Coordinates of C-alpha atoms and ligand atoms in Angstrom, one line a residue:
X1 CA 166.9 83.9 64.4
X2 CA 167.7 82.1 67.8
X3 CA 166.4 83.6 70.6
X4 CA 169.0 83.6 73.6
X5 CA 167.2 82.9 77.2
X6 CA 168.7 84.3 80.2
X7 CA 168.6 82.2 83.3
X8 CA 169.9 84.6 86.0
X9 CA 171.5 81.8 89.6
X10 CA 171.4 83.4 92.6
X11 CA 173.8 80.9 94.1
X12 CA 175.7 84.2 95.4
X13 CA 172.5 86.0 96.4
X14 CA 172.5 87.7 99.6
X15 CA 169.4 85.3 100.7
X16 CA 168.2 88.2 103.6
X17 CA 167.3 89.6 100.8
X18 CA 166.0 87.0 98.6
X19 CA 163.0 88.6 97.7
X20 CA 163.8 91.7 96.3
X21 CA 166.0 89.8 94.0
X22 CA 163.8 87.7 92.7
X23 CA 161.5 90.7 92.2
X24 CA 164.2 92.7 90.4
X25 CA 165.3 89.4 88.2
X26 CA 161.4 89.4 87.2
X27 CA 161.1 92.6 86.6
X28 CA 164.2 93.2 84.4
X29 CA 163.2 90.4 82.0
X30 CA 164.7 86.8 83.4
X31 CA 163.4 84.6 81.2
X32 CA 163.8 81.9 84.5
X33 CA 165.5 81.2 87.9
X34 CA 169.0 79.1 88.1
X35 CA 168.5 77.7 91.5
X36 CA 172.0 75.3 92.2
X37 CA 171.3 72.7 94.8
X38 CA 174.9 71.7 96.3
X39 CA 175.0 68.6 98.7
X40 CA 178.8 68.8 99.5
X41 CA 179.4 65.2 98.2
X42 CA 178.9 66.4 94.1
X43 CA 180.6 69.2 94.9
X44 CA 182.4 70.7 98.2
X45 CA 179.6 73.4 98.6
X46 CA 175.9 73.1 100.6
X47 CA 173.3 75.4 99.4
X48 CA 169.6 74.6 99.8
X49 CA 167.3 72.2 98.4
X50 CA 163.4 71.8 98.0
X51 CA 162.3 73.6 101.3
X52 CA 164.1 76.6 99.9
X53 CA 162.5 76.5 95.9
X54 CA 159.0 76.1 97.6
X55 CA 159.5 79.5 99.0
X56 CA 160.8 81.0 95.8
X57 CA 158.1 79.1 94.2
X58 CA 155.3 81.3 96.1
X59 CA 157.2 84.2 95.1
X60 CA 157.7 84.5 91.2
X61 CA 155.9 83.4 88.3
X62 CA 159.1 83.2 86.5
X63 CA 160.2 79.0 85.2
X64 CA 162.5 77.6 88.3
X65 CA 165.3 75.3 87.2
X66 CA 166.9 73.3 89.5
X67 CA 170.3 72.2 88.7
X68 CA 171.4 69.4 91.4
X69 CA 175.0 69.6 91.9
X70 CA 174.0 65.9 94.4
X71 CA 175.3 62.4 94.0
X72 CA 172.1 60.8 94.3
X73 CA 169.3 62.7 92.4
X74 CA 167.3 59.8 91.5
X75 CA 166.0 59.8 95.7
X76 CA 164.7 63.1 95.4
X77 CA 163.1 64.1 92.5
X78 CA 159.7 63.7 93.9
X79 CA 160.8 66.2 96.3
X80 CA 161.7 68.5 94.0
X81 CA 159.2 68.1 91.3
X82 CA 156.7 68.9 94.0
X83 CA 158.4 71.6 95.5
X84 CA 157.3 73.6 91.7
X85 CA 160.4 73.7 89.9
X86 CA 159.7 73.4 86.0
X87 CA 162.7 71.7 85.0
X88 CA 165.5 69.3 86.9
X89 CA 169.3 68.9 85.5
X90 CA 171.0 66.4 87.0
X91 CA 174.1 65.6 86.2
X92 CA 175.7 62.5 84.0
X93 CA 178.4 62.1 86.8
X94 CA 176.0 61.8 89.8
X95 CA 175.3 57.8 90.7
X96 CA 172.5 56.0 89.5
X97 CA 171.5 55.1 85.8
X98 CA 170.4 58.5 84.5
X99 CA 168.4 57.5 81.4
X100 CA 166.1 56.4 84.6
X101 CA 166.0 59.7 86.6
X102 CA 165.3 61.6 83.5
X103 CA 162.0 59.6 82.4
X104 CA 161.2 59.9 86.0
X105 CA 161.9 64.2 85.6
X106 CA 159.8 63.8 82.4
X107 CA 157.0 61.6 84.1
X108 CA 156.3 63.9 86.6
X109 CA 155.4 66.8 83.3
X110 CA 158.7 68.2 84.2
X111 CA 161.2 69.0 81.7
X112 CA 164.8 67.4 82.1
X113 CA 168.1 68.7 81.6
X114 CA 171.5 66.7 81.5
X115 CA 174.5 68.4 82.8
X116 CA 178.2 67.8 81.9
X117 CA 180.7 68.8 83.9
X118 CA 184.0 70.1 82.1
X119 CA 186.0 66.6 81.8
X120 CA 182.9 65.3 81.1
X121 CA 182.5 64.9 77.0
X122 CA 179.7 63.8 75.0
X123 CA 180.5 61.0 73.6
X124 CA 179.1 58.7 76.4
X125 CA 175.8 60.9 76.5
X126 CA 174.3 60.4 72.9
X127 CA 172.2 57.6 74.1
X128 CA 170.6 60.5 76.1
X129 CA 170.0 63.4 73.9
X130 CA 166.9 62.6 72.1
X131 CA 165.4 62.4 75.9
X132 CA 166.2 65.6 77.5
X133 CA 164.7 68.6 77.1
X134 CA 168.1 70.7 77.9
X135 CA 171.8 70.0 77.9
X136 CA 173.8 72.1 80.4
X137 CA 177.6 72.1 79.6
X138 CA 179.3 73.6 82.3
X139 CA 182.0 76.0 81.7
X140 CA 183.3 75.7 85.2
X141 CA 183.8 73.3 87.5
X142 CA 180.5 72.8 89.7
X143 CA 180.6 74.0 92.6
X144 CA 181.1 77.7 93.1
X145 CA 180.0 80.8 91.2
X146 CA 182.6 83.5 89.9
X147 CA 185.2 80.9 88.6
X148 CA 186.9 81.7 85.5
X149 CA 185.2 80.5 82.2
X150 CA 186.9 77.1 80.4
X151 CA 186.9 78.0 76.7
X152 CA 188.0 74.2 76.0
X153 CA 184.1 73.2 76.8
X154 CA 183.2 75.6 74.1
X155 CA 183.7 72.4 71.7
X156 CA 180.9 70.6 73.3
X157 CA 178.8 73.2 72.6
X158 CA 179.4 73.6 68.9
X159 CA 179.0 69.4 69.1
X160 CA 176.0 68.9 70.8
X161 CA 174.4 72.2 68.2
X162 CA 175.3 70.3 65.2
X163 CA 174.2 66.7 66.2
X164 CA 170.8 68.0 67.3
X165 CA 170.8 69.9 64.0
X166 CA 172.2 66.7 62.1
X167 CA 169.0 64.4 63.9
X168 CA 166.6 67.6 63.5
X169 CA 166.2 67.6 67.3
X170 CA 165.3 71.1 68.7
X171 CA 166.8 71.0 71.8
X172 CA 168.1 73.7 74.1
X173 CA 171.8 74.0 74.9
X174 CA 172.5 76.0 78.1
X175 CA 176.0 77.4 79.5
X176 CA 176.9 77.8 82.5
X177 CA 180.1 78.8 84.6
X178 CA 182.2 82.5 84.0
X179 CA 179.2 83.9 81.5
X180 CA 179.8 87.2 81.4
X181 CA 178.7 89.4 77.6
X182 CA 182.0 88.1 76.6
X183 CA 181.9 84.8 77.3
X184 CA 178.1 84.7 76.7
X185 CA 178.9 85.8 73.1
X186 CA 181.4 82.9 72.4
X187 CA 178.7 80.4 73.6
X188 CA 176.1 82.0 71.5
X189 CA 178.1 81.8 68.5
X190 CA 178.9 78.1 69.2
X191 CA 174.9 77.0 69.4
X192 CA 174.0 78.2 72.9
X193 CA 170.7 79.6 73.6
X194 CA 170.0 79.3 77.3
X195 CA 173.3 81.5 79.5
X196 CA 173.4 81.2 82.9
X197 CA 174.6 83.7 84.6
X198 CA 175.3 84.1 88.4
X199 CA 177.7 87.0 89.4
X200 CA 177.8 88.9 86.1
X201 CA 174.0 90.0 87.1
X202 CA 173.7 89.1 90.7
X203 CA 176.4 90.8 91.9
X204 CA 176.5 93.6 89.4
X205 CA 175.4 96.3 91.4
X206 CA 172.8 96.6 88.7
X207 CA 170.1 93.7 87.8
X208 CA 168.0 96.0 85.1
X209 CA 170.7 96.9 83.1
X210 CA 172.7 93.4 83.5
X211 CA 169.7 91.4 82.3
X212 CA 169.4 94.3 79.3
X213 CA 173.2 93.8 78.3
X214 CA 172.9 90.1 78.2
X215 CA 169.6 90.2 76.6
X216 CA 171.0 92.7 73.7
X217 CA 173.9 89.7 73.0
X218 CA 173.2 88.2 69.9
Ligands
DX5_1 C1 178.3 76.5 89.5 C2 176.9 76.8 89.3 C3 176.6 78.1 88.5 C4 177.2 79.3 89.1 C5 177.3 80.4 88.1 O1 178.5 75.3 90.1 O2 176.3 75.8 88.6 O3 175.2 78.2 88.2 O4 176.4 79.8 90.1 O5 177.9 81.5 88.7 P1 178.9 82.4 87.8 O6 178.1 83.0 86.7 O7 179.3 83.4 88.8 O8 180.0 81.5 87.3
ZN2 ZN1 174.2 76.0 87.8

């Protein structure tokens, strides 16, 4: 049996508060932390970047993903890597030669995950997959949280699960964009195993039993 992994973002997280957040995310059994990083070139929003996951760092012992929504990731994954994430996505669309910025994710013992944004399809990206460690498809555009789910990307996923299965790669494939238990179950049925999900448990007036619901999914 798979076992589904649910990576909670607090893009929407009231960040006075970040703390007891985290705490709660922890305690209600996150199996990691989505942290987006916006630059406002990627994408039209600005969150935070490595000055802000150092803090979180000190404050869980939960995994920290960071998934750079920036157009040049390449110049900062040092910053990153040292600001105690686990794992980096970047994206196929940012600039730069990717193959590069995820040896350089892997070199620093990190493990790397490759995003594709919904127009994005994975044809162009099978050079890539034996590399990464994660494949993100985005079920939104990137950008802002509580956007309505794309079913077309649901494809991708039932794709990228049967050529990892086809090469005998074990590889995670991760969802993220509109997951609520609905859409979560869809993605799970295609060959997800990692949902990310910001508002459905952020915002949902009720972490424990959020985190429970998606955890009782498959
Ligand atoms: C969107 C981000 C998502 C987002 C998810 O660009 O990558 O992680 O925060 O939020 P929801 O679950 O509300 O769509
Ligand atoms: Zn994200």
């Amino acid at each position: 049996m798979v076992t589904i992994k649910i990576s909670p973002s607090i893009l929407t997280a009231d960040l006075s508060n970040i703390g007891k957040t985290v705490g709660e995310l922890e305690d209600a059994g996150a199996d990691s932390l989505h942290l987006d990083v916006m630059d406002g070139h990627f994408v039209r929003n600005i969150t935070f970047g490595p000055a802000f996951i150092r803090s979180i760092r000190k404050i869980t012992k939960l995994p920290l993903e960071a998934h750079l929504m920036i157009e040049d990731p390449d110049m900062y994954i040092e910053q990153f890597a040292e600001s105690g994430c686990d794992s980096i996505i970047i994206h196929r669309e940012s600039h730069g030669n990717t193959l590069a910025t995820l040896r350089r994710i892997k070199e620093g013992g990190l493990k790397a995950g490759l995003a594709l944004s919904p127009e994005t399809g994975l044809k162009a990206s099978m050079d890539l997959l034996p590399e990464i460690d994660m494949l993100l498809v985005m079920t939104v555009s990137p950008g802002f949280g509580g956007q309505a789910f794309i079913p077309e990307c649901l494809a991708k996923v039932s794709e990228a699960r049967r050529y990892f299965a086809g090469k005998g790669l074990e590889k995670e494939i991760g969802v993220d964009g509109g997951i609520k238990l609905d859409t979560g179950r869809l993605c799970i049925e295609a060959g997800a195993d990692v949902l990310v999900a910001g508002t459905a448990i952020v915002d949902s007036g009720n972490i424990k039993e959020a985190v429970r619901s998606f955890k009782a999914l498959p």
